[in-house]
Amino acid sequence: MSYTPNNGPYDTLSPENAVLLLIDHQIGLMQLIDDMPPETAKNNVLGLARAAKTLGLPVILTTSRDWGPNGALVPELAALFPDSEVIRRPGVINAYRWPAFREALEATGRKKVIIAAVTDATCLSFPSLDMVLDGYEVHAVMDASGAEAPGQIVREAVVANLSKAGVNIRAWFGVVAELIADWRRDEAQGWPLATGAVHDHLPSWGYLLDTDMAYGTGQMTPPAWFKEGESEPTGRTPAVGTSAQSG
């Protein structure tokens, strides 16, 4: 039997078959997140959103009562999708049960749904449970969503409930890796994903990429004062950028 790359039994997410739903990532509501620092949740949702934009996925944005304490959409998300309509719900908590949101989802014609929402037990759970029953394959991105207090207890309860209902529990970089599937695709386009969303929002990969690129461009060449076998890290060698001291 012969095999071809990226051909397997699991019907994976791809830029051609998936849609991203971002629900209620609003300035006020971000303060409710208790299972991780809000800035971590913000970083992760921006990484997911930037990756989706880079890969060309449809992205649907929605807010809940974006006046008063809930606040406006996180500015970085608004700036990332300046031409996208934000579906503004006046009070319905379950985004899937707001007609304009549901119509926007159906208009994409896609049944594989990647979803992240500001709060796990409500904004994430309610539409996910509905969509599964309506025949969607739902991928809930937990690290781009947040749990209300007490955070860990809420998160564990949500994961158990969603898993039982058939929702796929995911993390944002795992979703992105599944979408790209082969880094040669990114390489062929000049590395927009790796050096953009992945570099900026996944610090460990960012450090790795910076090191690799520094090495490739000669930025890791030893300084002129370094002599193999003589210049050891004893404290007597000069700091980078200074001249050697005599004696």
mmCIF file of C-alpha atoms in Angstrom:
data_model
loop_
_atom_site.group_PDB
_atom_site.id
_atom_site.type_symbol
_atom_site.label_atom_id
_atom_site.label_comp_id
_atom_site.label_asym_id
_atom_site.label_seq_id
_atom_site.Cartn_x
_atom_site.Cartn_y
_atom_site.Cartn_z
ATOM 1 C CA MET A 1 0.000 0.000 0.000
ATOM 2 C CA SER A 2 1.272 3.472 -0.828
ATOM 3 C CA TYR A 3 0.645 6.477 1.407
ATOM 4 C CA THR A 4 0.463 10.188 0.659
ATOM 5 C CA PRO A 5 1.354 13.056 3.034
ATOM 6 C CA ASN A 6 -1.414 14.353 5.284
ATOM 7 C CA ASN A 7 -3.825 11.642 4.296
ATOM 8 C CA GLY A 8 -5.374 9.796 7.225
ATOM 9 C CA PRO A 9 -8.646 8.498 8.587
ATOM 10 C CA TYR A 10 -9.459 11.531 10.755
ATOM 11 C CA ASP A 11 -11.278 14.330 8.945
ATOM 12 C CA THR A 12 -9.130 17.202 10.151
ATOM 13 C CA LEU A 13 -9.841 20.877 10.421
ATOM 14 C CA SER A 14 -8.625 22.887 7.444
ATOM 15 C CA PRO A 15 -8.830 26.475 6.224
ATOM 16 C CA GLU A 16 -11.322 25.228 3.626
ATOM 17 C CA ASN A 17 -13.803 23.520 5.968
ATOM 18 C CA ALA A 18 -13.740 25.399 9.290
ATOM 19 C CA VAL A 19 -15.145 28.631 10.722
ATOM 20 C CA LEU A 20 -14.019 30.503 13.845
ATOM 21 C CA LEU A 21 -16.542 31.954 16.295
ATOM 22 C CA LEU A 22 -15.277 34.527 18.807
ATOM 23 C CA ILE A 23 -17.883 35.301 21.427
ATOM 24 C CA ASP A 24 -17.976 38.224 23.865
ATOM 25 C CA HIS A 25 -14.289 38.976 24.282
ATOM 26 C CA GLN A 26 -15.132 42.386 25.712
ATOM 27 C CA ILE A 27 -13.141 44.724 27.918
ATOM 28 C CA GLY A 28 -15.464 44.459 30.908
ATOM 29 C CA LEU A 29 -16.177 40.754 30.661
ATOM 30 C CA MET A 30 -12.484 39.843 30.456
ATOM 31 C CA GLN A 31 -12.292 40.808 34.133
ATOM 32 C CA LEU A 32 -14.439 37.791 35.011
ATOM 33 C CA ILE A 33 -11.734 35.304 33.990
ATOM 34 C CA ASP A 34 -10.416 33.470 37.044
ATOM 35 C CA ASP A 35 -8.593 30.362 35.783
ATOM 36 C CA MET A 36 -5.723 32.247 34.170
ATOM 37 C CA PRO A 37 -4.504 35.832 34.070
ATOM 38 C CA PRO A 38 -6.824 37.822 31.771
ATOM 39 C CA GLU A 39 -3.821 38.948 29.755
ATOM 40 C CA THR A 40 -3.022 35.290 29.057
ATOM 41 C CA ALA A 41 -6.536 34.655 27.800
ATOM 42 C CA LYS A 42 -6.305 37.799 25.672
ATOM 43 C CA ASN A 43 -2.963 36.708 24.242
ATOM 44 C CA ASN A 44 -4.349 33.290 23.346
ATOM 45 C CA VAL A 45 -7.497 34.547 21.658
ATOM 46 C CA LEU A 46 -5.447 37.028 19.648
ATOM 47 C CA GLY A 47 -3.096 34.233 18.594
ATOM 48 C CA LEU A 48 -6.047 32.120 17.467
ATOM 49 C CA ALA A 49 -7.684 35.052 15.688
ATOM 50 C CA ARG A 50 -4.495 36.128 13.906
ATOM 51 C CA ALA A 51 -3.849 32.571 12.789
ATOM 52 C CA ALA A 52 -7.383 32.269 11.420
ATOM 53 C CA LYS A 53 -6.973 35.522 9.516
ATOM 54 C CA THR A 54 -3.609 34.441 8.120
ATOM 55 C CA LEU A 55 -5.044 31.123 6.962
ATOM 56 C CA GLY A 56 -8.173 32.682 5.487
ATOM 57 C CA LEU A 57 -10.849 31.179 7.747
ATOM 58 C CA PRO A 58 -14.196 32.932 8.059
ATOM 59 C CA VAL A 59 -14.373 34.622 11.470
ATOM 60 C CA ILE A 60 -17.609 35.644 13.165
ATOM 61 C CA LEU A 61 -17.434 38.172 16.003
ATOM 62 C CA THR A 62 -20.220 38.883 18.460
ATOM 63 C CA THR A 63 -20.706 40.942 21.622
ATOM 64 C CA SER A 64 -23.290 40.971 24.396
ATOM 65 C CA ARG A 65 -24.642 44.341 25.532
ATOM 66 C CA ASP A 66 -21.434 46.101 24.581
ATOM 67 C CA TRP A 67 -22.453 49.201 26.459
ATOM 68 C CA GLY A 68 -22.294 49.592 30.227
ATOM 69 C CA PRO A 69 -20.127 47.256 32.312
ATOM 70 C CA ASN A 70 -19.670 44.560 29.641
ATOM 71 C CA GLY A 71 -17.646 47.014 27.572
ATOM 72 C CA ALA A 72 -16.669 47.082 23.933
ATOM 73 C CA LEU A 73 -14.909 44.358 21.969
ATOM 74 C CA VAL A 74 -11.235 44.040 22.916
ATOM 75 C CA PRO A 75 -9.586 46.768 20.775
ATOM 76 C CA GLU A 76 -6.933 44.446 19.316
ATOM 77 C CA LEU A 77 -9.649 42.148 17.952
ATOM 78 C CA ALA A 78 -11.531 45.079 16.482
ATOM 79 C CA ALA A 79 -8.325 46.308 14.835
ATOM 80 C CA LEU A 80 -7.562 42.846 13.473
ATOM 81 C CA PHE A 81 -10.905 42.669 11.658
ATOM 82 C CA PRO A 82 -11.682 46.303 10.787
ATOM 83 C CA ASP A 83 -14.032 45.403 7.931
ATOM 84 C CA SER A 84 -15.926 42.628 9.728
ATOM 85 C CA GLU A 85 -19.394 43.134 11.125
ATOM 86 C CA VAL A 86 -19.619 42.637 14.871
ATOM 87 C CA ILE A 87 -22.954 41.021 15.685
ATOM 88 C CA ARG A 88 -24.189 42.999 18.686
ATOM 89 C CA ARG A 89 -26.630 41.067 20.870
ATOM 90 C CA PRO A 90 -28.813 43.225 23.113
ATOM 91 C CA GLY A 91 -29.293 40.624 25.825
ATOM 92 C CA VAL A 92 -29.594 37.025 24.616
ATOM 93 C CA ILE A 93 -26.811 35.147 26.418
ATOM 94 C CA ASN A 94 -26.601 32.184 24.022
ATOM 95 C CA ALA A 95 -25.134 33.640 20.822
ATOM 96 C CA TYR A 96 -26.438 30.725 18.754
ATOM 97 C CA ARG A 97 -29.982 31.691 19.731
ATOM 98 C CA TRP A 98 -29.595 35.214 18.343
ATOM 99 C CA PRO A 99 -30.926 35.108 14.750
ATOM 100 C CA ALA A 100 -28.255 37.310 13.148
ATOM 101 C CA PHE A 101 -25.464 35.180 14.596
ATOM 102 C CA ARG A 102 -27.021 31.924 13.532
ATOM 103 C CA GLU A 103 -27.687 33.268 10.048
ATOM 104 C CA ALA A 104 -24.053 34.394 9.742
ATOM 105 C CA LEU A 105 -22.844 30.922 10.721
ATOM 106 C CA GLU A 106 -25.171 29.172 8.286
ATOM 107 C CA ALA A 107 -24.094 31.545 5.520
ATOM 108 C CA THR A 108 -20.540 30.173 5.707
ATOM 109 C CA GLY A 109 -21.816 26.712 4.738
ATOM 110 C CA ARG A 110 -19.294 25.139 7.118
ATOM 111 C CA LYS A 111 -20.073 22.485 9.723
ATOM 112 C CA LYS A 112 -16.719 22.386 11.527
ATOM 113 C CA VAL A 113 -16.846 25.097 14.158
ATOM 114 C CA ILE A 114 -13.938 26.402 16.212
ATOM 115 C CA ILE A 115 -15.294 28.392 19.128
ATOM 116 C CA ALA A 116 -13.748 30.545 21.843
ATOM 117 C CA ALA A 117 -15.746 32.668 24.270
ATOM 118 C CA VAL A 118 -14.993 34.908 27.193
ATOM 119 C CA THR A 119 -16.640 32.698 29.832
ATOM 120 C CA ASP A 120 -16.678 28.909 29.778
ATOM 121 C CA ALA A 121 -19.860 28.110 31.681
ATOM 122 C CA THR A 122 -22.102 30.428 29.664
ATOM 123 C CA CYS A 123 -20.805 32.089 26.487
ATOM 124 C CA LEU A 124 -18.860 28.980 25.447
ATOM 125 C CA SER A 125 -21.090 26.193 26.750
ATOM 126 C CA PHE A 126 -24.551 27.301 25.666
ATOM 127 C CA PRO A 127 -23.900 27.696 21.912
ATOM 128 C CA SER A 128 -21.610 24.654 21.829
ATOM 129 C CA LEU A 129 -24.305 22.369 23.217
ATOM 130 C CA ASP A 130 -26.877 23.730 20.749
ATOM 131 C CA MET A 131 -24.576 23.432 17.751
ATOM 132 C CA VAL A 132 -23.724 19.791 18.480
ATOM 133 C CA LEU A 133 -27.419 18.951 18.466
ATOM 134 C CA ASP A 134 -27.783 20.781 15.156
ATOM 135 C CA GLY A 135 -25.120 18.621 13.535
ATOM 136 C CA TYR A 136 -22.047 20.814 13.860
ATOM 137 C CA GLU A 137 -18.632 19.433 14.769
ATOM 138 C CA VAL A 138 -17.646 21.765 17.592
ATOM 139 C CA HIS A 139 -14.103 22.447 18.773
ATOM 140 C CA ALA A 140 -14.064 24.453 22.022
ATOM 141 C CA VAL A 141 -10.766 26.274 22.519
ATOM 142 C CA MET A 142 -10.360 26.318 26.283
ATOM 143 C CA ASP A 143 -7.213 28.429 26.572
ATOM 144 C CA ALA A 144 -8.792 31.187 24.452
ATOM 145 C CA SER A 145 -11.825 31.121 26.740
ATOM 146 C CA GLY A 146 -11.983 31.813 30.460
ATOM 147 C CA ALA A 147 -13.644 30.307 33.504
ATOM 148 C CA GLU A 148 -15.503 32.390 36.033
ATOM 149 C CA ALA A 149 -14.627 32.042 39.723
ATOM 150 C CA PRO A 150 -13.780 29.610 41.172
ATOM 151 C CA GLY A 151 -11.817 29.118 37.973
ATOM 152 C CA GLN A 152 -10.441 25.603 38.154
ATOM 153 C CA ILE A 153 -13.686 24.130 39.450
ATOM 154 C CA VAL A 154 -15.708 25.843 36.735
ATOM 155 C CA ARG A 155 -13.292 24.790 34.002
ATOM 156 C CA GLU A 156 -13.334 21.146 35.077
ATOM 157 C CA ALA A 157 -17.126 21.117 35.213
ATOM 158 C CA VAL A 158 -17.387 22.693 31.753
ATOM 159 C CA VAL A 159 -14.866 20.296 30.202
ATOM 160 C CA ALA A 160 -16.723 17.311 31.654
ATOM 161 C CA ASN A 161 -20.098 18.561 30.457
ATOM 162 C CA LEU A 162 -18.969 19.519 26.961
ATOM 163 C CA SER A 163 -16.982 16.323 26.474
ATOM 164 C CA LYS A 164 -19.998 14.236 27.448
ATOM 165 C CA ALA A 165 -22.072 16.141 24.871
ATOM 166 C CA GLY A 166 -19.585 15.446 22.073
ATOM 167 C CA VAL A 167 -17.717 18.747 21.981
ATOM 168 C CA ASN A 168 -13.993 18.490 21.172
ATOM 169 C CA ILE A 169 -11.852 20.115 23.884
ATOM 170 C CA ARG A 170 -8.931 21.973 22.319
ATOM 171 C CA ALA A 171 -6.052 24.421 22.897
ATOM 172 C CA TRP A 172 -5.382 27.218 20.443
ATOM 173 C CA PHE A 173 -2.002 26.114 19.122
ATOM 174 C CA GLY A 174 -3.207 22.550 18.628
ATOM 175 C CA VAL A 175 -6.023 23.906 16.478
ATOM 176 C CA VAL A 176 -3.612 26.064 14.492
ATOM 177 C CA ALA A 177 -1.202 23.165 13.932
ATOM 178 C CA GLU A 178 -4.078 21.022 12.683
ATOM 179 C CA LEU A 179 -5.181 23.785 10.318
ATOM 180 C CA ILE A 180 -1.733 24.292 8.779
ATOM 181 C CA ALA A 181 -0.968 20.521 8.821
ATOM 182 C CA ASP A 182 2.360 20.926 7.004
ATOM 183 C CA TRP A 183 4.821 23.734 7.750
ATOM 184 C CA ARG A 184 5.964 23.625 4.137
ATOM 185 C CA ARG A 185 2.706 25.373 3.260
ATOM 186 C CA ASP A 186 3.685 28.272 5.491
ATOM 187 C CA GLU A 187 7.264 28.215 4.227
ATOM 188 C CA ALA A 188 6.073 28.468 0.632
ATOM 189 C CA GLN A 189 4.261 31.704 1.490
ATOM 190 C CA GLY A 190 7.170 33.287 3.364
ATOM 191 C CA TRP A 191 6.295 31.992 6.850
ATOM 192 C CA PRO A 192 3.376 34.369 7.630
ATOM 193 C CA LEU A 193 1.892 32.061 10.258
ATOM 194 C CA ALA A 194 5.081 31.031 12.033
ATOM 195 C CA THR A 195 6.585 34.518 12.201
ATOM 196 C CA GLY A 196 3.245 36.193 12.888
ATOM 197 C CA ALA A 197 0.629 34.666 15.163
ATOM 198 C CA VAL A 198 2.772 31.780 16.414
ATOM 199 C CA HIS A 199 5.867 33.886 17.052
ATOM 200 C CA ASP A 200 4.019 36.686 18.819
ATOM 201 C CA HIS A 201 1.501 34.723 20.898
ATOM 202 C CA LEU A 202 3.275 31.479 21.800
ATOM 203 C CA PRO A 203 6.403 32.701 23.637
ATOM 204 C CA SER A 204 8.248 29.372 23.668
ATOM 205 C CA TRP A 205 7.975 29.106 19.890
ATOM 206 C CA GLY A 206 8.820 32.788 19.572
ATOM 207 C CA TYR A 207 12.084 32.270 21.412
ATOM 208 C CA LEU A 208 12.820 29.193 19.309
ATOM 209 C CA LEU A 209 12.153 31.030 16.066
ATOM 210 C CA ASP A 210 14.227 34.029 17.124
ATOM 211 C CA THR A 211 17.142 31.753 17.957
ATOM 212 C CA ASP A 212 16.853 29.877 14.682
ATOM 213 C CA MET A 213 16.592 33.038 12.614
ATOM 214 C CA ALA A 214 19.466 34.651 14.502
ATOM 215 C CA TYR A 215 21.642 31.639 13.780
ATOM 216 C CA GLY A 216 20.635 31.556 10.130
ATOM 217 C CA THR A 217 21.535 35.208 9.625
ATOM 218 C CA GLY A 218 24.892 35.000 11.380
ATOM 219 C CA GLN A 219 23.784 36.864 14.487
ATOM 220 C CA MET A 220 25.099 34.071 16.688
ATOM 221 C CA THR A 221 28.662 34.348 15.362
ATOM 222 C CA PRO A 222 31.062 34.613 18.323
ATOM 223 C CA PRO A 223 32.468 38.115 18.913
ATOM 224 C CA ALA A 224 35.982 38.963 17.778
ATOM 225 C CA TRP A 225 37.494 38.659 21.250
ATOM 226 C CA PHE A 226 36.340 35.048 21.656
ATOM 227 C CA LYS A 227 39.056 32.424 21.228
ATOM 228 C CA GLU A 228 38.146 28.749 21.333
ATOM 229 C CA GLY A 229 39.637 27.110 24.425
ATOM 230 C CA GLU A 230 40.806 30.415 25.891
ATOM 231 C CA SER A 231 37.761 32.630 26.347
ATOM 232 C CA GLU A 232 35.803 30.747 28.949
ATOM 233 C CA PRO A 233 32.858 32.026 31.020
ATOM 234 C CA THR A 234 35.029 32.676 34.098
ATOM 235 C CA GLY A 235 34.100 36.307 34.599
ATOM 236 C CA ARG A 236 37.453 37.458 33.206
ATOM 237 C CA THR A 237 36.223 37.723 29.609
ATOM 238 C CA PRO A 238 34.780 41.086 28.578
ATOM 239 C CA ALA A 239 31.058 41.572 28.140
ATOM 240 C CA VAL A 240 29.710 41.686 24.604
ATOM 241 C CA GLY A 241 30.185 45.177 23.202
ATOM 242 C CA THR A 242 33.282 46.001 25.245
ATOM 243 C CA SER A 243 36.921 45.735 24.308
ATOM 244 C CA ALA A 244 39.270 43.280 25.964
ATOM 245 C CA GLN A 245 41.082 44.596 29.014
ATOM 246 C CA SER A 246 44.808 44.101 29.309
ATOM 247 C CA GLY A 247 46.326 42.348 32.304
#
